[in-house]
PDB file of C-alpha atoms in Angstrom:
ATOM      1  CA  GLN A   1      35.310  25.781  83.090  1.00  0.00           C
ATOM      2  CA  LYS A   2      34.332  27.369  79.782  1.00  0.00           C
ATOM      3  CA  GLU A   3      31.664  30.078  79.861  1.00  0.00           C
ATOM      4  CA  VAL A   4      29.759  28.316  77.076  1.00  0.00           C
ATOM      5  CA  GLU A   5      29.648  24.542  76.698  1.00  0.00           C
ATOM      6  CA  GLN A   6      28.547  22.839  73.498  1.00  0.00           C
ATOM      7  CA  ASP A   7      28.751  19.172  72.541  1.00  0.00           C
ATOM      8  CA  PRO A   8      31.099  18.967  69.518  1.00  0.00           C
ATOM      9  CA  GLY A   9      29.350  15.936  68.021  1.00  0.00           C
ATOM     10  CA  PRO A  10      29.457  14.821  65.295  1.00  0.00           C
ATOM     11  CA  LEU A  11      25.715  14.339  65.161  1.00  0.00           C
ATOM     12  CA  SER A  12      24.451  12.170  62.297  1.00  0.00           C
ATOM     13  CA  VAL A  13      20.728  12.017  61.479  1.00  0.00           C
ATOM     14  CA  PRO A  14      18.628  10.768  58.540  1.00  0.00           C
ATOM     15  CA  GLU A  15      16.996  13.260  56.204  1.00  0.00           C
ATOM     16  CA  GLY A  16      13.661  14.472  57.585  1.00  0.00           C
ATOM     17  CA  ALA A  17      14.606  14.008  61.242  1.00  0.00           C
ATOM     18  CA  ILE A  18      14.172  16.645  63.927  1.00  0.00           C
ATOM     19  CA  VAL A  19      17.538  17.869  65.164  1.00  0.00           C
ATOM     20  CA  SER A  20      18.143  19.245  68.638  1.00  0.00           C
ATOM     21  CA  LEU A  21      21.290  21.268  69.353  1.00  0.00           C
ATOM     22  CA  ASN A  22      22.089  22.608  72.801  1.00  0.00           C
ATOM     23  CA  CYS A  23      24.393  24.895  74.755  1.00  0.00           C
ATOM     24  CA  THR A  24      24.782  25.620  78.434  1.00  0.00           C
ATOM     25  CA  TYR A  25      26.379  28.704  79.902  1.00  0.00           C
ATOM     26  CA  SER A  26      27.622  29.933  83.244  1.00  0.00           C
ATOM     27  CA  ASN A  27      27.646  33.737  82.908  1.00  0.00           C
ATOM     28  CA  SER A  28      24.366  35.234  84.150  1.00  0.00           C
ATOM     29  CA  ALA A  29      25.223  38.518  82.411  1.00  0.00           C
ATOM     30  CA  PHE A  30      24.545  37.054  78.960  1.00  0.00           C
ATOM     31  CA  GLN A  31      21.461  38.775  77.548  1.00  0.00           C
ATOM     32  CA  TYR A  32      21.556  38.053  73.824  1.00  0.00           C
ATOM     33  CA  PHE A  33      21.647  34.583  72.317  1.00  0.00           C
ATOM     34  CA  MET A  34      22.430  33.621  68.756  1.00  0.00           C
ATOM     35  CA  TRP A  35      22.830  30.572  66.581  1.00  0.00           C
ATOM     36  CA  TYR A  36      25.174  30.594  63.620  1.00  0.00           C
ATOM     37  CA  ARG A  37      25.667  28.019  60.893  1.00  0.00           C
ATOM     38  CA  GLN A  38      29.134  27.570  59.445  1.00  0.00           C
ATOM     39  CA  TYR A  39      29.900  25.571  56.354  1.00  0.00           C
ATOM     40  CA  SER A  40      33.406  24.214  55.933  1.00  0.00           C
ATOM     41  CA  ARG A  41      35.959  26.962  55.303  1.00  0.00           C
ATOM     42  CA  LYS A  42      33.295  29.699  55.321  1.00  0.00           C
ATOM     43  CA  GLY A  43      32.332  32.459  57.745  1.00  0.00           C
ATOM     44  CA  PRO A  44      29.501  31.925  60.269  1.00  0.00           C
ATOM     45  CA  GLU A  45      25.998  32.757  58.995  1.00  0.00           C
ATOM     46  CA  LEU A  46      23.453  34.136  61.461  1.00  0.00           C
ATOM     47  CA  LEU A  47      20.421  31.832  61.796  1.00  0.00           C
ATOM     48  CA  MET A  48      18.562  32.985  64.890  1.00  0.00           C
ATOM     49  CA  TYR A  49      18.772  35.820  67.400  1.00  0.00           C
ATOM     50  CA  THR A  50      16.871  35.954  70.674  1.00  0.00           C
ATOM     51  CA  TYR A  51      16.846  38.288  73.628  1.00  0.00           C
ATOM     52  CA  SER A  52      14.387  36.944  76.141  1.00  0.00           C
ATOM     53  CA  SER A  53      13.539  33.531  77.534  1.00  0.00           C
ATOM     54  CA  GLY A  54      11.060  31.542  75.460  1.00  0.00           C
ATOM     55  CA  ASN A  55      10.772  30.295  71.907  1.00  0.00           C
ATOM     56  CA  LYS A  56      11.361  31.978  68.570  1.00  0.00           C
ATOM     57  CA  GLU A  57      10.453  30.314  65.303  1.00  0.00           C
ATOM     58  CA  ASP A  58      11.697  31.011  61.785  1.00  0.00           C
ATOM     59  CA  GLY A  59      10.710  28.510  59.123  1.00  0.00           C
ATOM     60  CA  ARG A  60      12.146  25.113  60.019  1.00  0.00           C
ATOM     61  CA  PHE A  61      14.205  26.578  62.863  1.00  0.00           C
ATOM     62  CA  THR A  62      13.127  27.160  66.461  1.00  0.00           C
ATOM     63  CA  ALA A  63      15.383  28.753  69.063  1.00  0.00           C
ATOM     64  CA  GLN A  64      14.650  28.231  72.737  1.00  0.00           C
ATOM     65  CA  VAL A  65      16.171  30.112  75.671  1.00  0.00           C
ATOM     66  CA  ASP A  66      15.805  29.163  79.341  1.00  0.00           C
ATOM     67  CA  LYS A  67      17.663  31.775  81.361  1.00  0.00           C
ATOM     68  CA  SER A  68      16.758  30.185  84.696  1.00  0.00           C
ATOM     69  CA  SER A  69      18.563  26.986  83.674  1.00  0.00           C
ATOM     70  CA  LYS A  70      21.196  28.789  81.574  1.00  0.00           C
ATOM     71  CA  TYR A  71      20.354  26.554  78.639  1.00  0.00           C
ATOM     72  CA  ILE A  72      19.646  27.344  74.981  1.00  0.00           C
ATOM     73  CA  SER A  73      18.534  25.073  72.169  1.00  0.00           C
ATOM     74  CA  LEU A  74      18.079  25.111  68.413  1.00  0.00           C
ATOM     75  CA  PHE A  75      15.605  22.735  66.793  1.00  0.00           C
ATOM     76  CA  ILE A  76      15.667  21.971  63.088  1.00  0.00           C
ATOM     77  CA  ARG A  77      12.555  20.342  61.641  1.00  0.00           C
ATOM     78  CA  ASP A  78      12.515  18.266  58.455  1.00  0.00           C
ATOM     79  CA  SER A  79      16.302  18.297  58.268  1.00  0.00           C
ATOM     80  CA  GLN A  80      17.898  18.335  54.825  1.00  0.00           C
ATOM     81  CA  PRO A  81      21.346  17.281  53.575  1.00  0.00           C
ATOM     82  CA  SER A  82      22.002  20.984  52.940  1.00  0.00           C
ATOM     83  CA  ASP A  83      21.719  21.526  56.718  1.00  0.00           C
ATOM     84  CA  SER A  84      24.982  19.579  57.144  1.00  0.00           C
ATOM     85  CA  ALA A  85      27.325  22.095  58.750  1.00  0.00           C
ATOM     86  CA  THR A  86      28.757  23.160  62.088  1.00  0.00           C
ATOM     87  CA  TYR A  87      26.298  24.971  64.342  1.00  0.00           C
ATOM     88  CA  LEU A  88      27.690  27.540  66.756  1.00  0.00           C
ATOM     89  CA  CYS A  89      25.850  29.045  69.685  1.00  0.00           C
ATOM     90  CA  ALA A  90      26.949  32.543  70.676  1.00  0.00           C
ATOM     91  CA  MET A  91      26.106  34.838  73.567  1.00  0.00           C
ATOM     92  CA  ASP A  92      26.603  38.483  74.394  1.00  0.00           C
ATOM     93  CA  THR A  93      26.336  40.596  77.535  1.00  0.00           C
ATOM     94  CA  GLY A  94      25.545  43.640  75.398  1.00  0.00           C
ATOM     95  CA  ARG A  95      29.142  44.650  74.848  1.00  0.00           C
ATOM     96  CA  ARG A  96      29.079  43.186  71.321  1.00  0.00           C
ATOM     97  CA  ALA A  97      31.882  40.772  72.234  1.00  0.00           C
ATOM     98  CA  LEU A  98      30.376  37.411  71.369  1.00  0.00           C
ATOM     99  CA  THR A  99      31.313  34.319  73.344  1.00  0.00           C
ATOM    100  CA  PHE A 100      30.944  31.192  71.236  1.00  0.00           C
ATOM    101  CA  GLY A 101      30.544  27.536  71.974  1.00  0.00           C
ATOM    102  CA  SER A 102      32.963  25.190  70.247  1.00  0.00           C
ATOM    103  CA  GLY A 103      30.347  24.177  67.658  1.00  0.00           C
ATOM    104  CA  THR A 104      28.400  20.985  66.923  1.00  0.00           C
ATOM    105  CA  ARG A 105      29.069  19.266  63.615  1.00  0.00           C
ATOM    106  CA  LEU A 106      25.825  18.009  62.035  1.00  0.00           C
ATOM    107  CA  GLN A 107      25.615  15.495  59.207  1.00  0.00           C
ATOM    108  CA  VAL A 108      22.206  14.867  57.591  1.00  0.00           C
ATOM    109  CA  GLN A 109      22.239  11.632  55.652  1.00  0.00           C
ATOM    110  CA  PRO A 110      20.115  11.486  52.434  1.00  0.00           C
TER     111      PRO A 110
ATOM    112  CA  ASP B   1      23.409  44.512  49.259  1.00  0.00           C
ATOM    113  CA  ALA B   2      27.014  43.392  49.627  1.00  0.00           C
ATOM    114  CA  GLY B   3      27.880  41.588  52.824  1.00  0.00           C
ATOM    115  CA  VAL B   4      31.037  41.918  54.870  1.00  0.00           C
ATOM    116  CA  THR B   5      34.107  41.594  52.677  1.00  0.00           C
ATOM    117  CA  GLN B   6      37.600  40.596  53.788  1.00  0.00           C
ATOM    118  CA  SER B   7      40.955  40.497  52.092  1.00  0.00           C
ATOM    119  CA  PRO B   8      43.056  38.607  51.381  1.00  0.00           C
ATOM    120  CA  THR B   9      41.246  35.245  51.434  1.00  0.00           C
ATOM    121  CA  HIS B  10      44.392  33.256  52.166  1.00  0.00           C
ATOM    122  CA  LEU B  11      47.827  34.191  53.431  1.00  0.00           C
ATOM    123  CA  ILE B  12      51.028  32.302  54.202  1.00  0.00           C
ATOM    124  CA  LYS B  13      53.653  33.908  56.438  1.00  0.00           C
ATOM    125  CA  THR B  14      56.701  32.759  58.350  1.00  0.00           C
ATOM    126  CA  ARG B  15      57.346  33.098  62.059  1.00  0.00           C
ATOM    127  CA  GLY B  16      58.378  36.585  63.121  1.00  0.00           C
ATOM    128  CA  GLN B  17      56.736  38.330  60.182  1.00  0.00           C
ATOM    129  CA  GLN B  18      53.928  40.868  60.380  1.00  0.00           C
ATOM    130  CA  VAL B  19      50.525  40.659  58.701  1.00  0.00           C
ATOM    131  CA  THR B  20      47.694  43.094  57.939  1.00  0.00           C
ATOM    132  CA  LEU B  21      44.157  41.887  57.315  1.00  0.00           C
ATOM    133  CA  ARG B  22      41.395  44.079  55.914  1.00  0.00           C
ATOM    134  CA  CYS B  23      37.650  44.252  56.363  1.00  0.00           C
ATOM    135  CA  SER B  24      34.834  46.284  54.819  1.00  0.00           C
ATOM    136  CA  PRO B  25      31.561  46.256  56.781  1.00  0.00           C
ATOM    137  CA  ILE B  26      28.032  46.121  55.456  1.00  0.00           C
ATOM    138  CA  SER B  27      26.962  49.541  54.188  1.00  0.00           C
ATOM    139  CA  GLY B  28      25.528  51.585  57.055  1.00  0.00           C
ATOM    140  CA  HIS B  29      27.146  49.491  59.798  1.00  0.00           C
ATOM    141  CA  LYS B  30      29.424  51.511  62.044  1.00  0.00           C
ATOM    142  CA  SER B  31      30.743  48.754  64.287  1.00  0.00           C
ATOM    143  CA  VAL B  32      33.376  46.198  63.309  1.00  0.00           C
ATOM    144  CA  SER B  33      34.620  43.295  65.415  1.00  0.00           C
ATOM    145  CA  TRP B  34      37.474  40.863  64.855  1.00  0.00           C
ATOM    146  CA  TYR B  35      37.558  37.198  65.873  1.00  0.00           C
ATOM    147  CA  GLN B  36      40.122  34.400  65.656  1.00  0.00           C
ATOM    148  CA  GLN B  37      38.907  30.897  64.923  1.00  0.00           C
ATOM    149  CA  VAL B  38      41.340  28.043  65.424  1.00  0.00           C
ATOM    150  CA  LEU B  39      40.460  24.794  63.671  1.00  0.00           C
ATOM    151  CA  GLY B  40      37.843  22.847  65.592  1.00  0.00           C
ATOM    152  CA  GLN B  41      36.976  25.721  67.936  1.00  0.00           C
ATOM    153  CA  GLY B  42      34.449  28.516  68.026  1.00  0.00           C
ATOM    154  CA  PRO B  43      35.572  32.067  67.175  1.00  0.00           C
ATOM    155  CA  GLN B  44      37.294  34.053  69.933  1.00  0.00           C
ATOM    156  CA  PHE B  45      36.760  37.782  70.304  1.00  0.00           C
ATOM    157  CA  ILE B  46      39.799  39.984  69.620  1.00  0.00           C
ATOM    158  CA  PHE B  47      38.580  43.593  69.167  1.00  0.00           C
ATOM    159  CA  GLN B  48      35.500  45.715  68.678  1.00  0.00           C
ATOM    160  CA  TYR B  49      35.565  49.167  67.072  1.00  0.00           C
ATOM    161  CA  TYR B  50      32.753  51.683  66.864  1.00  0.00           C
ATOM    162  CA  GLU B  51      33.043  55.048  65.174  1.00  0.00           C
ATOM    163  CA  LYS B  52      36.834  54.596  64.928  1.00  0.00           C
ATOM    164  CA  GLU B  53      37.255  53.999  68.665  1.00  0.00           C
ATOM    165  CA  GLU B  54      38.211  50.752  70.367  1.00  0.00           C
ATOM    166  CA  ARG B  55      35.228  49.669  72.466  1.00  0.00           C
ATOM    167  CA  GLY B  56      36.367  46.222  73.526  1.00  0.00           C
ATOM    168  CA  ARG B  57      39.394  43.974  73.595  1.00  0.00           C
ATOM    169  CA  GLY B  58      39.643  40.243  74.175  1.00  0.00           C
ATOM    170  CA  ASN B  59      42.385  38.274  75.869  1.00  0.00           C
ATOM    171  CA  PHE B  60      45.015  38.612  73.151  1.00  0.00           C
ATOM    172  CA  PRO B  61      48.624  39.855  73.456  1.00  0.00           C
ATOM    173  CA  ASP B  62      49.767  43.320  72.425  1.00  0.00           C
ATOM    174  CA  ARG B  63      51.112  41.852  69.181  1.00  0.00           C
ATOM    175  CA  PHE B  64      47.520  42.190  67.976  1.00  0.00           C
ATOM    176  CA  SER B  65      46.307  45.664  67.069  1.00  0.00           C
ATOM    177  CA  ALA B  66      43.549  47.126  64.935  1.00  0.00           C
ATOM    178  CA  ARG B  67      42.113  50.354  63.696  1.00  0.00           C
ATOM    179  CA  GLN B  68      38.979  51.627  62.019  1.00  0.00           C
ATOM    180  CA  PHE B  69      38.917  54.215  59.276  1.00  0.00           C
ATOM    181  CA  PRO B  70      36.463  57.091  58.615  1.00  0.00           C
ATOM    182  CA  ASN B  71      34.628  54.924  56.042  1.00  0.00           C
ATOM    183  CA  TYR B  72      34.203  52.266  58.836  1.00  0.00           C
ATOM    184  CA  SER B  73      36.515  49.749  57.184  1.00  0.00           C
ATOM    185  CA  SER B  74      39.053  48.168  59.483  1.00  0.00           C
ATOM    186  CA  GLU B  75      42.484  46.588  59.594  1.00  0.00           C
ATOM    187  CA  LEU B  76      43.828  43.958  61.956  1.00  0.00           C
ATOM    188  CA  ASN B  77      47.597  43.826  62.410  1.00  0.00           C
ATOM    189  CA  VAL B  78      49.541  41.004  63.977  1.00  0.00           C
ATOM    190  CA  ASN B  79      53.261  41.436  64.675  1.00  0.00           C
ATOM    191  CA  ALA B  80      55.939  38.855  65.402  1.00  0.00           C
ATOM    192  CA  LEU B  81      53.834  35.985  64.120  1.00  0.00           C
ATOM    193  CA  LEU B  82      53.873  32.686  65.975  1.00  0.00           C
ATOM    194  CA  LEU B  83      52.903  29.247  64.701  1.00  0.00           C
ATOM    195  CA  GLY B  84      49.891  29.423  67.021  1.00  0.00           C
ATOM    196  CA  ASP B  85      48.544  32.450  65.158  1.00  0.00           C
ATOM    197  CA  SER B  86      47.539  30.150  62.306  1.00  0.00           C
ATOM    198  CA  ALA B  87      43.767  30.457  62.166  1.00  0.00           C
ATOM    199  CA  LEU B  88      40.757  31.823  60.328  1.00  0.00           C
ATOM    200  CA  TYR B  89      40.415  35.533  61.110  1.00  0.00           C
ATOM    201  CA  LEU B  90      36.844  36.732  60.943  1.00  0.00           C
ATOM    202  CA  CYS B  91      35.475  40.223  60.723  1.00  0.00           C
ATOM    203  CA  ALA B  92      31.904  40.997  61.758  1.00  0.00           C
ATOM    204  CA  SER B  93      29.898  44.175  61.298  1.00  0.00           C
ATOM    205  CA  SER B  94      26.870  45.226  63.270  1.00  0.00           C
ATOM    206  CA  LEU B  95      24.241  47.927  63.376  1.00  0.00           C
ATOM    207  CA  GLU B  96      22.742  46.931  66.728  1.00  0.00           C
ATOM    208  CA  GLU B  97      23.180  43.665  68.636  1.00  0.00           C
ATOM    209  CA  THR B  98      23.340  41.232  65.722  1.00  0.00           C
ATOM    210  CA  GLN B  99      26.730  40.620  64.110  1.00  0.00           C
ATOM    211  CA  TYR B 100      27.184  39.542  60.519  1.00  0.00           C
ATOM    212  CA  PHE B 101      30.386  37.775  59.590  1.00  0.00           C
ATOM    213  CA  GLY B 102      32.560  37.934  56.522  1.00  0.00           C
ATOM    214  CA  PRO B 103      34.126  34.888  54.852  1.00  0.00           C
ATOM    215  CA  GLY B 104      37.351  35.265  56.803  1.00  0.00           C
ATOM    216  CA  THR B 105      41.049  35.335  56.018  1.00  0.00           C
ATOM    217  CA  ARG B 106      42.838  32.044  56.459  1.00  0.00           C
ATOM    218  CA  LEU B 107      46.337  32.664  57.828  1.00  0.00           C
ATOM    219  CA  LEU B 108      48.986  29.980  57.874  1.00  0.00           C
ATOM    220  CA  VAL B 109      52.216  30.656  59.763  1.00  0.00           C
ATOM    221  CA  LEU B 110      55.145  28.405  58.897  1.00  0.00           C
TER     222      LEU B 110
END
């Protein structure tokens, strides 16, 4: 069993839709939770970083962490074609050795 | 401010050869980490260096080695290349918990 599970998609939505991306994890030692966006053939770009359970909002993006269920989510409001990319969840125990999910490919149709 | 830079951008090698990849962190960042990303997968942690010392190592064979220089730049070396080493090699720099990735070096082993 992988430490971090993420549905690979692809996920196709119309422009303007609300997108929900999710990861589950098994390691209770994970303390830090991140979402990265990766465009094709580029390096991952940090979108959101959270430490505690609860919600964190930044513009159109909301990150949600539920440590009791070992479940994290990223919501994208008013999705745009430019949001089309692969979204990676990543987690860290504090050792700065990130464990990534396999990524969800998102396609926003104009 | 310049982000994380990596060189070269692309590289083609044959099996059995050796390769050296280079990374310059964001100014002021003292920690550098290396990741391997195989097509269709999330990045996998290889090494973390802080103040020129190895602070963490992932599940990679001894053919992989790295070092960090006094100016905090870093090199990743891979000896005796195998076909399976073909991947995008990512460098990330960090000041605290958040890691910022470079564009990567795409290595193809023939």
